[in-house]
PDB file of C-alpha atoms (C1' of nucleotides) in Angstrom:
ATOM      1  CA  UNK A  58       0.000   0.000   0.000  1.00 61.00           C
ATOM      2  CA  UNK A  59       1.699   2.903  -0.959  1.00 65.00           C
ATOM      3  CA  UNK A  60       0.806   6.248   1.663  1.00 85.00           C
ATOM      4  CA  UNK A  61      -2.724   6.132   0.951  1.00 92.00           C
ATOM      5  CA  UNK A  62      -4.478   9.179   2.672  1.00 97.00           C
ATOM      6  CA  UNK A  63      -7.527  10.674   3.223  1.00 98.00           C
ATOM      7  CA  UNK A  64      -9.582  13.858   3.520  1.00 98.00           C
ATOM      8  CA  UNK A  65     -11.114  15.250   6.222  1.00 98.00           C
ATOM      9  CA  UNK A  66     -14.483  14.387   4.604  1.00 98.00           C
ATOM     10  CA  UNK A  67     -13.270  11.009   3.916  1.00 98.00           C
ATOM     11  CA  UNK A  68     -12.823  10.202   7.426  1.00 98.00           C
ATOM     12  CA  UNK A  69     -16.266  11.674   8.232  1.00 98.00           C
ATOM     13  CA  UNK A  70     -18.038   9.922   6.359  1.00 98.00           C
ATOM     14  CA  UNK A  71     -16.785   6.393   6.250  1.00 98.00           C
ATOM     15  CA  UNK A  72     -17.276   6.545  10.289  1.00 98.00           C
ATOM     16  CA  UNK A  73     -20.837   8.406   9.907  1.00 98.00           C
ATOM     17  CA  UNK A  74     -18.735  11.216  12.248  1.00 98.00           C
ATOM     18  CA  UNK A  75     -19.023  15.227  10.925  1.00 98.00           C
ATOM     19  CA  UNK A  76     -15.809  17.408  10.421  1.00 98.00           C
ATOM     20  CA  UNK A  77     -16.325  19.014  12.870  1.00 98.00           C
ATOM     21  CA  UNK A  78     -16.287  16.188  15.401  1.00 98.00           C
ATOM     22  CA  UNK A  79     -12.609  15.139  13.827  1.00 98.00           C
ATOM     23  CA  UNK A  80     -11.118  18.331  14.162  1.00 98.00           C
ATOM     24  CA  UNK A  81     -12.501  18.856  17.469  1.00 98.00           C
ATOM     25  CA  UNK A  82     -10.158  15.045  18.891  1.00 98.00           C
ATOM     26  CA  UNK A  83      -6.878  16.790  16.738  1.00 98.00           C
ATOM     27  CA  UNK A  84      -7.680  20.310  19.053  1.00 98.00           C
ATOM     28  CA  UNK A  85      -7.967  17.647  22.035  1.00 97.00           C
ATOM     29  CA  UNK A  86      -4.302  16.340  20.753  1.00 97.00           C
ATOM     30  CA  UNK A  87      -5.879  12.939  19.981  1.00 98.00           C
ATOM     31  CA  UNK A  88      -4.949  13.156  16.393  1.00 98.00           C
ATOM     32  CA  UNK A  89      -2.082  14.435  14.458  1.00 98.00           C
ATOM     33  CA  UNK A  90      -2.563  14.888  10.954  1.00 98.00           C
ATOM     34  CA  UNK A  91      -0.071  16.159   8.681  1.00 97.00           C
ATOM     35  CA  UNK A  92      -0.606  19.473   6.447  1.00 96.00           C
ATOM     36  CA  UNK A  93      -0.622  19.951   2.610  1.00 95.00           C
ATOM     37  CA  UNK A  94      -1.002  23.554   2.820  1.00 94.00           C
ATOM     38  CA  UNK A  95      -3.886  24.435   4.797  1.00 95.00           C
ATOM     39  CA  UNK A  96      -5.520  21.372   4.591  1.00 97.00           C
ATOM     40  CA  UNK A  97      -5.234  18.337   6.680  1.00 98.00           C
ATOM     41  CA  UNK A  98      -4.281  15.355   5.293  1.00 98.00           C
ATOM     42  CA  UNK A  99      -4.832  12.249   7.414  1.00 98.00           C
ATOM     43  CA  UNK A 100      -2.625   8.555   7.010  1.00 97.00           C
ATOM     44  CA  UNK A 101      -3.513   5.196   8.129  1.00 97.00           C
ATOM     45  CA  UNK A 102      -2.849   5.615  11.026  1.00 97.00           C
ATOM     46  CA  UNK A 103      -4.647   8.532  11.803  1.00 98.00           C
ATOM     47  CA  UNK A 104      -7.433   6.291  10.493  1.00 98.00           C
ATOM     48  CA  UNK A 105      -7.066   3.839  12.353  1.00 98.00           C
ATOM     49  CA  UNK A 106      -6.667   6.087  15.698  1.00 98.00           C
ATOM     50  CA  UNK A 107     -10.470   7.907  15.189  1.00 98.00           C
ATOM     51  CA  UNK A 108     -11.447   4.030  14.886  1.00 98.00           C
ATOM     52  CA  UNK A 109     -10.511   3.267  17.950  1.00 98.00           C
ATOM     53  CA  UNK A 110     -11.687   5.991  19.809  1.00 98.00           C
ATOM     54  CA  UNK A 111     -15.382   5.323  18.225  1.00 98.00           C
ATOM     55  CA  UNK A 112     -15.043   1.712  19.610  1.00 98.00           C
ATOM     56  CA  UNK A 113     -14.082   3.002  23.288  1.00 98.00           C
ATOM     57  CA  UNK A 114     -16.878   5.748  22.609  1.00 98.00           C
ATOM     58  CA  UNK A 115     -19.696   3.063  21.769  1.00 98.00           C
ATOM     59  CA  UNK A 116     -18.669   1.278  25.262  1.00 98.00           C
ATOM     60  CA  UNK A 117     -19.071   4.616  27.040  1.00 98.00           C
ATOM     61  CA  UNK A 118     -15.296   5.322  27.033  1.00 98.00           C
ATOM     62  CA  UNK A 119     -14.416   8.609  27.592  1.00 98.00           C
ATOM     63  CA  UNK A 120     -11.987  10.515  25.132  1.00 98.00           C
ATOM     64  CA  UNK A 121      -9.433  10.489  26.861  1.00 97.00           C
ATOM     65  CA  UNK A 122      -9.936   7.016  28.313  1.00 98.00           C
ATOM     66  CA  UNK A 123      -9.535   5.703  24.606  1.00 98.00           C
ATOM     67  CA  UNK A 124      -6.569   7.361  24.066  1.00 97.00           C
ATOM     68  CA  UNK A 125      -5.131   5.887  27.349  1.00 97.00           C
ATOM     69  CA  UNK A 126      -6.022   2.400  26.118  1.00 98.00           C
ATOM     70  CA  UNK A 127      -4.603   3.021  22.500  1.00 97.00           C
ATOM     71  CA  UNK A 128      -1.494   4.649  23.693  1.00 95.00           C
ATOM     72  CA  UNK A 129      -0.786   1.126  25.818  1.00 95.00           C
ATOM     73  CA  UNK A 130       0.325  -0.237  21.826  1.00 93.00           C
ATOM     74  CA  UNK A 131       2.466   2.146  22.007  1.00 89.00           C
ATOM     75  CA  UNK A 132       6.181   0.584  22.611  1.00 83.00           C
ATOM     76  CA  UNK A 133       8.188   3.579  23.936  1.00 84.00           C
ATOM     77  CA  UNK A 134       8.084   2.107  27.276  1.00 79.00           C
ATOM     78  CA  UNK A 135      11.252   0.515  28.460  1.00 78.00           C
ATOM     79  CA  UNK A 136      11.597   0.456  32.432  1.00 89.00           C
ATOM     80  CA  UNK A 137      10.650  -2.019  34.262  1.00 92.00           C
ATOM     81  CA  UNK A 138       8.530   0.793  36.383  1.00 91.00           C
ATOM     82  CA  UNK A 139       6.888   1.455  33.257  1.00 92.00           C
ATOM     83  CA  UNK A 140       5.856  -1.824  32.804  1.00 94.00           C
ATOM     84  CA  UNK A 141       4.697  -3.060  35.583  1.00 94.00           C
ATOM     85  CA  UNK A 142       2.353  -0.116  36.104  1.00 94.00           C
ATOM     86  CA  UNK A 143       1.397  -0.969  32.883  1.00 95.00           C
ATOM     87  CA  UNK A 144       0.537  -4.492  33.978  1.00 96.00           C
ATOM     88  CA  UNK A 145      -1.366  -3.297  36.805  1.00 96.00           C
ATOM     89  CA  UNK A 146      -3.441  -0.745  34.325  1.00 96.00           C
ATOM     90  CA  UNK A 147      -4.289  -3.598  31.856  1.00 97.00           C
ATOM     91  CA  UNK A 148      -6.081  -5.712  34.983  1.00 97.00           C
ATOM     92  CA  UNK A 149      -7.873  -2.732  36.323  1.00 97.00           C
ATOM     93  CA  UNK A 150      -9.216  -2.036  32.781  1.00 98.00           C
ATOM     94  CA  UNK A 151      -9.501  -5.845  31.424  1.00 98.00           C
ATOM     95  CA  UNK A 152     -11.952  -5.955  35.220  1.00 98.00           C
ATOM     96  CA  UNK A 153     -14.005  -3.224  33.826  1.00 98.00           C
ATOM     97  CA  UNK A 154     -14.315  -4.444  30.753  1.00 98.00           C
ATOM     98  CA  UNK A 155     -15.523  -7.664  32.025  1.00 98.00           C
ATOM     99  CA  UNK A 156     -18.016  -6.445  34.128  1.00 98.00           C
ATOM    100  CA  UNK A 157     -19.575  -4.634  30.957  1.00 98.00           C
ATOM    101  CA  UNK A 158     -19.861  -7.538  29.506  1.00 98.00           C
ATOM    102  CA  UNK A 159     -21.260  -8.948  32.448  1.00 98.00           C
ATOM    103  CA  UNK A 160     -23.685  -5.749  32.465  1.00 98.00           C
ATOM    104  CA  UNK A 161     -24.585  -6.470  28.824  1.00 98.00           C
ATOM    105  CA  UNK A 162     -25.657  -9.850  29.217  1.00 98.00           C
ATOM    106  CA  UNK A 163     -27.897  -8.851  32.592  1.00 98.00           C
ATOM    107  CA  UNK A 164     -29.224  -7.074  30.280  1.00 98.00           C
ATOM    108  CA  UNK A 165     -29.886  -9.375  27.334  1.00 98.00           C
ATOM    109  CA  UNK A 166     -31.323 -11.418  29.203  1.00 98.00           C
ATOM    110  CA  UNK A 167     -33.848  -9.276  30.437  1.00 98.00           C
ATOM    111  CA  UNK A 168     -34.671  -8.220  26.735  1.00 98.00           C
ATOM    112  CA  UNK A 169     -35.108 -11.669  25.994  1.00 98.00           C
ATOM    113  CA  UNK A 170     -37.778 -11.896  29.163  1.00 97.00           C
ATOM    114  CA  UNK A 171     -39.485  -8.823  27.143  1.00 96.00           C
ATOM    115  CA  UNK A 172     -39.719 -10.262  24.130  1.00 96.00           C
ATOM    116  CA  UNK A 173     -41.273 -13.353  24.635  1.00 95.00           C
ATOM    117  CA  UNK A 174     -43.749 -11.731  27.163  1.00 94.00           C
ATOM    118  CA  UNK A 175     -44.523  -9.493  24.106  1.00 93.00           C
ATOM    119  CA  UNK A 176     -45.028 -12.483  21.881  1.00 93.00           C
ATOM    120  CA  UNK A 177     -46.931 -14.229  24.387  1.00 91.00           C
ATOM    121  CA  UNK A 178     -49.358 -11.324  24.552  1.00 91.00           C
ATOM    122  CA  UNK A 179     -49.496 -10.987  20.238  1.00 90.00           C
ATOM    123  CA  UNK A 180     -50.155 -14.748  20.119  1.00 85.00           C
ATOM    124  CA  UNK A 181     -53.143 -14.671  23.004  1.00 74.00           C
ATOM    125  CA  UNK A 182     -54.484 -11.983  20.772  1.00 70.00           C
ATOM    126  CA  UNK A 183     -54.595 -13.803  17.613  1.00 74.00           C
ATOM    127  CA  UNK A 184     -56.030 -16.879  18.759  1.00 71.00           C
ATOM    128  CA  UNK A 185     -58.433 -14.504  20.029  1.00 61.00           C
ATOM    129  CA  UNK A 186     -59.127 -13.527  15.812  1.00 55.00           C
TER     130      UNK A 186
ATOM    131  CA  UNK B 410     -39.963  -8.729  52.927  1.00 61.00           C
ATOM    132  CA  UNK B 411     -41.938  -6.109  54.981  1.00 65.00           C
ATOM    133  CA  UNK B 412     -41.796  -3.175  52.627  1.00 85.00           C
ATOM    134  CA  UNK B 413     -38.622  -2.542  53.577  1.00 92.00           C
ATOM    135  CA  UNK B 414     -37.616   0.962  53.114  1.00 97.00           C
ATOM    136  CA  UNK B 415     -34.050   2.882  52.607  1.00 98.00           C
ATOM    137  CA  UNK B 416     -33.100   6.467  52.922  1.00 98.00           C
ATOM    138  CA  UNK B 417     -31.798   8.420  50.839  1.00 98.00           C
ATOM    139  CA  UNK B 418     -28.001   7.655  52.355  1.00 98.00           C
ATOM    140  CA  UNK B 419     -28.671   3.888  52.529  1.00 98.00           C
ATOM    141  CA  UNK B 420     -28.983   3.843  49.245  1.00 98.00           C
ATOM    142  CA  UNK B 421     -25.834   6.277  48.359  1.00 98.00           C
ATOM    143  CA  UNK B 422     -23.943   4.233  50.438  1.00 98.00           C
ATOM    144  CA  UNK B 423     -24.799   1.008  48.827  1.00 98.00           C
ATOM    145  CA  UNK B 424     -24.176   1.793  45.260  1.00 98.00           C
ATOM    146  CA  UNK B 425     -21.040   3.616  46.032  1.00 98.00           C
ATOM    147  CA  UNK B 426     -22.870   7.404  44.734  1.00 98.00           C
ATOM    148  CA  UNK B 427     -23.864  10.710  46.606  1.00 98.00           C
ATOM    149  CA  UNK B 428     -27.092  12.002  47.946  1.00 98.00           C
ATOM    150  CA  UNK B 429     -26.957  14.399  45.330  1.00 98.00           C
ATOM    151  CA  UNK B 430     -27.058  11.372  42.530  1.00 98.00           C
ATOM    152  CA  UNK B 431     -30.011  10.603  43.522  1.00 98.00           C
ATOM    153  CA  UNK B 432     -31.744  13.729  43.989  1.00 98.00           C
ATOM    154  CA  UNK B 433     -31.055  14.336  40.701  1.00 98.00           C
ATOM    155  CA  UNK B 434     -32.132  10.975  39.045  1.00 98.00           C
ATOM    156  CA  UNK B 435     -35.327  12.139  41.189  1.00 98.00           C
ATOM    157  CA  UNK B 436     -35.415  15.545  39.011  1.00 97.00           C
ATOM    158  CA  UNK B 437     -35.402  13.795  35.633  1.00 97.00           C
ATOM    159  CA  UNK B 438     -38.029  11.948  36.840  1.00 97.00           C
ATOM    160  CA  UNK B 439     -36.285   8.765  37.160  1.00 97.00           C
ATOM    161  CA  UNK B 440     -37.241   7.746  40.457  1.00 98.00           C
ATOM    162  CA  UNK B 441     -40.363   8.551  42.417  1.00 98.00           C
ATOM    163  CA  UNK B 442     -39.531   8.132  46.038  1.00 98.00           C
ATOM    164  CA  UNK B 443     -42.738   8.612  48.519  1.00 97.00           C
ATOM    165  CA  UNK B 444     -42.132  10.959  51.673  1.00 96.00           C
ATOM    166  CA  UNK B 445     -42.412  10.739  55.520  1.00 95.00           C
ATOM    167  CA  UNK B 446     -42.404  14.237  56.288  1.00 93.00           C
ATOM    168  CA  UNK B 447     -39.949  15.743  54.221  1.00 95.00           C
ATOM    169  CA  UNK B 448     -37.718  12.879  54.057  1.00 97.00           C
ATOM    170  CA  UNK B 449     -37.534  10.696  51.109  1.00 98.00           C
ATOM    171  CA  UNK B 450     -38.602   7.502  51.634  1.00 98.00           C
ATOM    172  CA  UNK B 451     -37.227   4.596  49.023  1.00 98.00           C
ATOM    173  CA  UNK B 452     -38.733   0.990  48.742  1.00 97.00           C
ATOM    174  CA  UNK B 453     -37.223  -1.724  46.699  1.00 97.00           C
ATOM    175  CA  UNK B 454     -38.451  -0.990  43.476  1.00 96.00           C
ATOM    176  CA  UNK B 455     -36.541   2.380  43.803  1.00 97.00           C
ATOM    177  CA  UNK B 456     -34.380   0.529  44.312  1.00 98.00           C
ATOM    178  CA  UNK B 457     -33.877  -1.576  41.394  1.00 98.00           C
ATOM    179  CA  UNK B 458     -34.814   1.426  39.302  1.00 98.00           C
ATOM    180  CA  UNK B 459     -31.402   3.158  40.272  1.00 98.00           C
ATOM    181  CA  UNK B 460     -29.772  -0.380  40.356  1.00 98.00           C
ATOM    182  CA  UNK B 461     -30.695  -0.620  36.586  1.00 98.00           C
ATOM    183  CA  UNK B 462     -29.630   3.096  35.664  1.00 98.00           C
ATOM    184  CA  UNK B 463     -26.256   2.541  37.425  1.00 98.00           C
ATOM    185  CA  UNK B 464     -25.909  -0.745  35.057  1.00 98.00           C
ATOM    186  CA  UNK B 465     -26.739   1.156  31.906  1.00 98.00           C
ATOM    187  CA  UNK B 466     -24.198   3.820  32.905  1.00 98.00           C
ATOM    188  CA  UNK B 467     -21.555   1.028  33.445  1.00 98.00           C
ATOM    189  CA  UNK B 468     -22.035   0.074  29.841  1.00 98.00           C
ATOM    190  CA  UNK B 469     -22.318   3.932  28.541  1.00 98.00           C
ATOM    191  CA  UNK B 470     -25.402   4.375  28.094  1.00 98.00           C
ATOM    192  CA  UNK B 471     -27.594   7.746  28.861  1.00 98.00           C
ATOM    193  CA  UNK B 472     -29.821   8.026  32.206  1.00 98.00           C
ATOM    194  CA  UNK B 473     -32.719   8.608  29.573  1.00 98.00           C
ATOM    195  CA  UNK B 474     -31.412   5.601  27.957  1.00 98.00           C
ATOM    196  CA  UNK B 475     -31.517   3.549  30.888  1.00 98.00           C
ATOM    197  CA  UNK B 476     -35.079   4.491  32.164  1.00 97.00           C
ATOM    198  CA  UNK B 477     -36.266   3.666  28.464  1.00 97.00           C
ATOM    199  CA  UNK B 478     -34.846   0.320  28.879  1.00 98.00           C
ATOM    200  CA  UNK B 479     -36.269  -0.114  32.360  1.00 97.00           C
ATOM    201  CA  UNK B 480     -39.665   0.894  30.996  1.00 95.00           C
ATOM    202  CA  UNK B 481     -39.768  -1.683  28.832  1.00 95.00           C
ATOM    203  CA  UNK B 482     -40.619  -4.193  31.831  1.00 93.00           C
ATOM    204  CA  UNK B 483     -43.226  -2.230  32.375  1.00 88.00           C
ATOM    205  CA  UNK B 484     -46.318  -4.028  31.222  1.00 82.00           C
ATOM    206  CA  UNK B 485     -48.644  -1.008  30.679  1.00 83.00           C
ATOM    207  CA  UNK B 486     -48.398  -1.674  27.071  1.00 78.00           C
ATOM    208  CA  UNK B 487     -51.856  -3.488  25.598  1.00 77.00           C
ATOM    209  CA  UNK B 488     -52.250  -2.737  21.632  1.00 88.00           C
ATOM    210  CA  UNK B 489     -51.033  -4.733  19.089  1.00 92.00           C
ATOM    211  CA  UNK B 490     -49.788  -1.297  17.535  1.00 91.00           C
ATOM    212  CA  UNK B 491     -47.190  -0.505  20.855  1.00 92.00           C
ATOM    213  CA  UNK B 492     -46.045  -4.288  21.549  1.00 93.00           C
ATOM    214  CA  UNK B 493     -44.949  -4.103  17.716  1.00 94.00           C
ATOM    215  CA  UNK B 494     -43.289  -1.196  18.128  1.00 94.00           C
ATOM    216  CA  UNK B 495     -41.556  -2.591  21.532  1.00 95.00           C
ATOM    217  CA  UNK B 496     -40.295  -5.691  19.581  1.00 96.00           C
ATOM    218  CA  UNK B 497     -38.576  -3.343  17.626  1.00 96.00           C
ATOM    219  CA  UNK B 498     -37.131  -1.306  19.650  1.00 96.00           C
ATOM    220  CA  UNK B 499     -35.815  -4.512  21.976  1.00 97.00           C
ATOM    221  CA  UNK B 500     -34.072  -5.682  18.409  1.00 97.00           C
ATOM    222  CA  UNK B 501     -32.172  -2.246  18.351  1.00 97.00           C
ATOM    223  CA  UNK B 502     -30.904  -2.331  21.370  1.00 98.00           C
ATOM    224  CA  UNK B 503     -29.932  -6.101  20.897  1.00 98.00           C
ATOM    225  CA  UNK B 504     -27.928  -4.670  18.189  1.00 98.00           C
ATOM    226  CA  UNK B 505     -26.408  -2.289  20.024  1.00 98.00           C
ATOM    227  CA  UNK B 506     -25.639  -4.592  23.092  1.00 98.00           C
ATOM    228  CA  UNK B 507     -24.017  -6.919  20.489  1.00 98.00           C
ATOM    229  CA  UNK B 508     -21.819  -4.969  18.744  1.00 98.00           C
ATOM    230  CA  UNK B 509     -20.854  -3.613  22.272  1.00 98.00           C
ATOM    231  CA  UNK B 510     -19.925  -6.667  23.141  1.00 98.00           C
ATOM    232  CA  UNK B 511     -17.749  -7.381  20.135  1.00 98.00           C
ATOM    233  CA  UNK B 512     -16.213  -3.929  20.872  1.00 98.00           C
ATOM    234  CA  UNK B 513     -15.257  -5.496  24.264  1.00 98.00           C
ATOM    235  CA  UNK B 514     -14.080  -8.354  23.050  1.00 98.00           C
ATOM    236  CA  UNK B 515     -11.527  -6.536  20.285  1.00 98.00           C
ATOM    237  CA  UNK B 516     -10.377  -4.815  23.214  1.00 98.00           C
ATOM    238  CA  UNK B 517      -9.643  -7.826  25.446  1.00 98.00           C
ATOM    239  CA  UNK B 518      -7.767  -9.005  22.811  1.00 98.00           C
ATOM    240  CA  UNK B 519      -5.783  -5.815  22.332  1.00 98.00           C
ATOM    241  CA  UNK B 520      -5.505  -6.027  25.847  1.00 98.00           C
ATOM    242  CA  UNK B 521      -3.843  -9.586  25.841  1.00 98.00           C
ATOM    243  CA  UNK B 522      -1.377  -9.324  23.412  1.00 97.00           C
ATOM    244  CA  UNK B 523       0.325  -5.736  25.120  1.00 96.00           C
ATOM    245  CA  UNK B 524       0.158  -7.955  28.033  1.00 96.00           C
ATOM    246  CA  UNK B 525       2.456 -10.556  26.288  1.00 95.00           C
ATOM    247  CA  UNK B 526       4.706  -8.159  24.892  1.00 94.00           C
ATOM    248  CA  UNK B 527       5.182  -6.374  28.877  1.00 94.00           C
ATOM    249  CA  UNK B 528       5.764  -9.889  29.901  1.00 94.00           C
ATOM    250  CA  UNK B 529       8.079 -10.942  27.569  1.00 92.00           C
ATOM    251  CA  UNK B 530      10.366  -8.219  27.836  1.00 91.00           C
ATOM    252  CA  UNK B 531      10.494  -8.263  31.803  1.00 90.00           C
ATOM    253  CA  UNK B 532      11.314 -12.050  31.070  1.00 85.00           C
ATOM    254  CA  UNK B 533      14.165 -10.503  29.242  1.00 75.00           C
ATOM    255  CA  UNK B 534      15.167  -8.426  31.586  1.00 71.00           C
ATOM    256  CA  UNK B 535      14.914 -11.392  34.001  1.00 75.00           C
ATOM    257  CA  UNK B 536      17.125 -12.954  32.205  1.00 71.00           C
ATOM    258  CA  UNK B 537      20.264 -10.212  31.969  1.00 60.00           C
ATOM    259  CA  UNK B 538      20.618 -10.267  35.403  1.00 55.00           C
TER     260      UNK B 538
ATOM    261  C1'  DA C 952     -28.756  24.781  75.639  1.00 60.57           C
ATOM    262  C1'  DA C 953     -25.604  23.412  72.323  1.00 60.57           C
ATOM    263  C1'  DT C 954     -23.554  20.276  69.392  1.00 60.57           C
ATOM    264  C1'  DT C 955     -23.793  16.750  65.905  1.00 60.57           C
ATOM    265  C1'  DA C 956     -25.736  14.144  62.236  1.00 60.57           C
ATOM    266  C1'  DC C 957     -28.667  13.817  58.552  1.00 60.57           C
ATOM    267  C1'  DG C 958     -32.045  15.751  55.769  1.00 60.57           C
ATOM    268  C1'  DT C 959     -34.150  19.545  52.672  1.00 60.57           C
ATOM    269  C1'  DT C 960     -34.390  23.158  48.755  1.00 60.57           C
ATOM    270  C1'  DG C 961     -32.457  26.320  45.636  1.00 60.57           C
ATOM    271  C1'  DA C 962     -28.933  27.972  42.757  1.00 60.57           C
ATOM    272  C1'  DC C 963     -24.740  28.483  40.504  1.00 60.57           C
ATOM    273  C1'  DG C 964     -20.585  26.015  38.502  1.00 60.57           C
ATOM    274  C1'  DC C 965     -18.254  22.911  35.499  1.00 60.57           C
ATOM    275  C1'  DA C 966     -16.101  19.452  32.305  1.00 60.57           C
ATOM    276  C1'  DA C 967     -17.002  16.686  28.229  1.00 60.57           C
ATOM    277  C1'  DA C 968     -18.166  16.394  23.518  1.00 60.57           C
ATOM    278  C1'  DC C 969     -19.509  18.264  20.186  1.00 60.57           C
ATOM    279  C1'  DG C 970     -23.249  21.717  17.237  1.00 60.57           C
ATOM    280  C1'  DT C 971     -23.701  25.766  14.821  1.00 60.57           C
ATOM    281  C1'  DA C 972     -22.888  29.896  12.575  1.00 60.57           C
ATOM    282  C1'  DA C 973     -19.834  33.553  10.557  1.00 60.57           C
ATOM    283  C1'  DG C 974     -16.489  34.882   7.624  1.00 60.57           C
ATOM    284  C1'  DC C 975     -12.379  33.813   4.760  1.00 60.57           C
ATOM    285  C1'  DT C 976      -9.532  30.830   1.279  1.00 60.57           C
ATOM    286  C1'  DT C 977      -8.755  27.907  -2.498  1.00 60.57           C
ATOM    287  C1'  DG C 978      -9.077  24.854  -6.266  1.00 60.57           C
ATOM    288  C1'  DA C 979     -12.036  23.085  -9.774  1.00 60.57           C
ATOM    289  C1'  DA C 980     -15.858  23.473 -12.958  1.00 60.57           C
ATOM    290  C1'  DT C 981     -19.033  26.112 -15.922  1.00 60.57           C
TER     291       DT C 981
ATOM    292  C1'  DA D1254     -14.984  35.545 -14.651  1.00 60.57           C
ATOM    293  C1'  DT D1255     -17.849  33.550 -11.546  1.00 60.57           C
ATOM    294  C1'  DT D1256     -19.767  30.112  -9.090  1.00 60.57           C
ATOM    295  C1'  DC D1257     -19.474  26.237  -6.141  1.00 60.57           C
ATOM    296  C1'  DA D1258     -17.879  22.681  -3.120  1.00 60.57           C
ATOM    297  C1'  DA D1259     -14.760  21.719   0.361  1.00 60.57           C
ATOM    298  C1'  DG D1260     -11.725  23.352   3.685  1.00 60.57           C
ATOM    299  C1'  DC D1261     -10.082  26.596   7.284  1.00 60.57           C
ATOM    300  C1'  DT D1262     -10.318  29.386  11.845  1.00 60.57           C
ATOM    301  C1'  DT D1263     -12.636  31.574  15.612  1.00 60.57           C
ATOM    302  C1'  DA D1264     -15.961  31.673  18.814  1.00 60.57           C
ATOM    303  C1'  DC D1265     -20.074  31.200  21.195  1.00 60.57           C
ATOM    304  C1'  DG D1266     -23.981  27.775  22.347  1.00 60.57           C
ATOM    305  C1'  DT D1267     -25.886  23.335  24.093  1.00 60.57           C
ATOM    306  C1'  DT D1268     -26.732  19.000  26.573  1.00 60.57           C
ATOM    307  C1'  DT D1269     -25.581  15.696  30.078  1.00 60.57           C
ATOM    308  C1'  DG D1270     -24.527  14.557  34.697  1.00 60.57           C
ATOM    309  C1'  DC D1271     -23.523  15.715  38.420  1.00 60.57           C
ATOM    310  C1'  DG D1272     -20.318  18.910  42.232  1.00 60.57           C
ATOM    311  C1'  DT D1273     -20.485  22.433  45.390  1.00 60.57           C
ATOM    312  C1'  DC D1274     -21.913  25.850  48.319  1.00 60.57           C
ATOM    313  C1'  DA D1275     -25.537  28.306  51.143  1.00 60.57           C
ATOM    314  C1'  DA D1276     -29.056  28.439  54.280  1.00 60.57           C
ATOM    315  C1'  DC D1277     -32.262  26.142  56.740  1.00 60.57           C
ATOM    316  C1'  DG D1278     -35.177  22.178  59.390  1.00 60.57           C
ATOM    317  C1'  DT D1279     -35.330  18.223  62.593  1.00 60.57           C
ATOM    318  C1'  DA D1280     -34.054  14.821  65.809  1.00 60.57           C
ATOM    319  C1'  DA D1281     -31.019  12.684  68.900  1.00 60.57           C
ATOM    320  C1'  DT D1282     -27.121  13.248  72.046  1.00 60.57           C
ATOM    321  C1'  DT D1283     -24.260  15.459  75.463  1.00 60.57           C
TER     322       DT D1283
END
DNA sequence: AATTACGTTGACGCAAACGTAAGCTTGAAT
DNA sequence: ATTCAAGCTTACGTTTGCGTCAACGTAATT
């Protein structure tokens, strides 16, 4: 693949996002694009770093909380300090996650509970016909 | 169970949240404590109620989000017309909770292989001395 | 009587995550 | 030459979800 980059309108709407909303994470320092002129000109990886963040947004991430996780790929850590805290950061957040998921299927389950009360109900009613 | 009651502290206490929380889930309407004097006086379905919104928040969802979901147990809803219309709705937000949990899941993974590389080179480190 | 603990009602404050509008530039198309 | 889309900056506005006083009431304790 040779460079390939994008607009800003690119970006906006393969993730259904506006301009506005991009610009806004680069003033927030999430993103870096480069320049050609005045206009910004976003990579890959840029790409792949607004993905990201819209998958730790659609679990109720916050901003900032998304770049915390992504910047963990990042390997310009070298101490063993660093690391370790590291360690301990990926359990407290790996716990969270968990319990979402935990959360999530509470709550499936519950929708399932609906539903079938629902169709009970629709089915009384058509016998009823 | 003898109707038990809580107060509004109990209840802060419990779920880990201030008296304030829950005033304000009271505000938006969210909760509908009765009184004993001026006091607010919660029973166990108020319970649940902010038991349920705390869940939804866990998993990033909106207060009004939350009590919409809630709502749906609630089986006020008679004509064929509205328990359509509910169906539908409980498939969206099966969606949603589905793709949430994939979004989890992608993370986790993420999640496991930094953990490997932090691993590996402390085991290297290990190793030197 | 005074302190302490817990409760109440305003009311203002605040960070996050954009929306929205104004006004200017620039390159491409008619 | 002009129009038009797409981009830019600056700046104020909005919603959500509480935090944080202030000022007061009530009940039990010392």
């Amino acid at each position: 693949m040779v460079d390939k980059t994008y607009t800003i309108s690119d970006l906006a709407q393969e993730f259904g996002i506006t301009t506005r909303t991009i610009r806004f994470y680069e003033e927030k320092g999430l993103i870096h694009p480069l320049r050609e002129g005045q206009k910004r000109l976003y990579n890959a990886a840029d790409r792949v770093r607004i993905k990201l963040i819209l998958r730790g947004k659609r679990i109720g991430m916050t901003l900032q909380e998304s770049v915390d996780v992504i910047d963990m790929y990042d390997p310009s850590r070298n101490n063993t300090q660093q690391l370790h805290s590291l360690i301990d950061t990926i359990a407290r957040r790996r716990a969270k996650l968990i319990q979402q998921k935990k959360d999530i299927d509470d709550m499936l389950a519950g929708l399932d509970e609906v539903q079938e009360l629902c169709e009970k109900s629709l089915g009384k009613r058509r016998r009823k016909t």
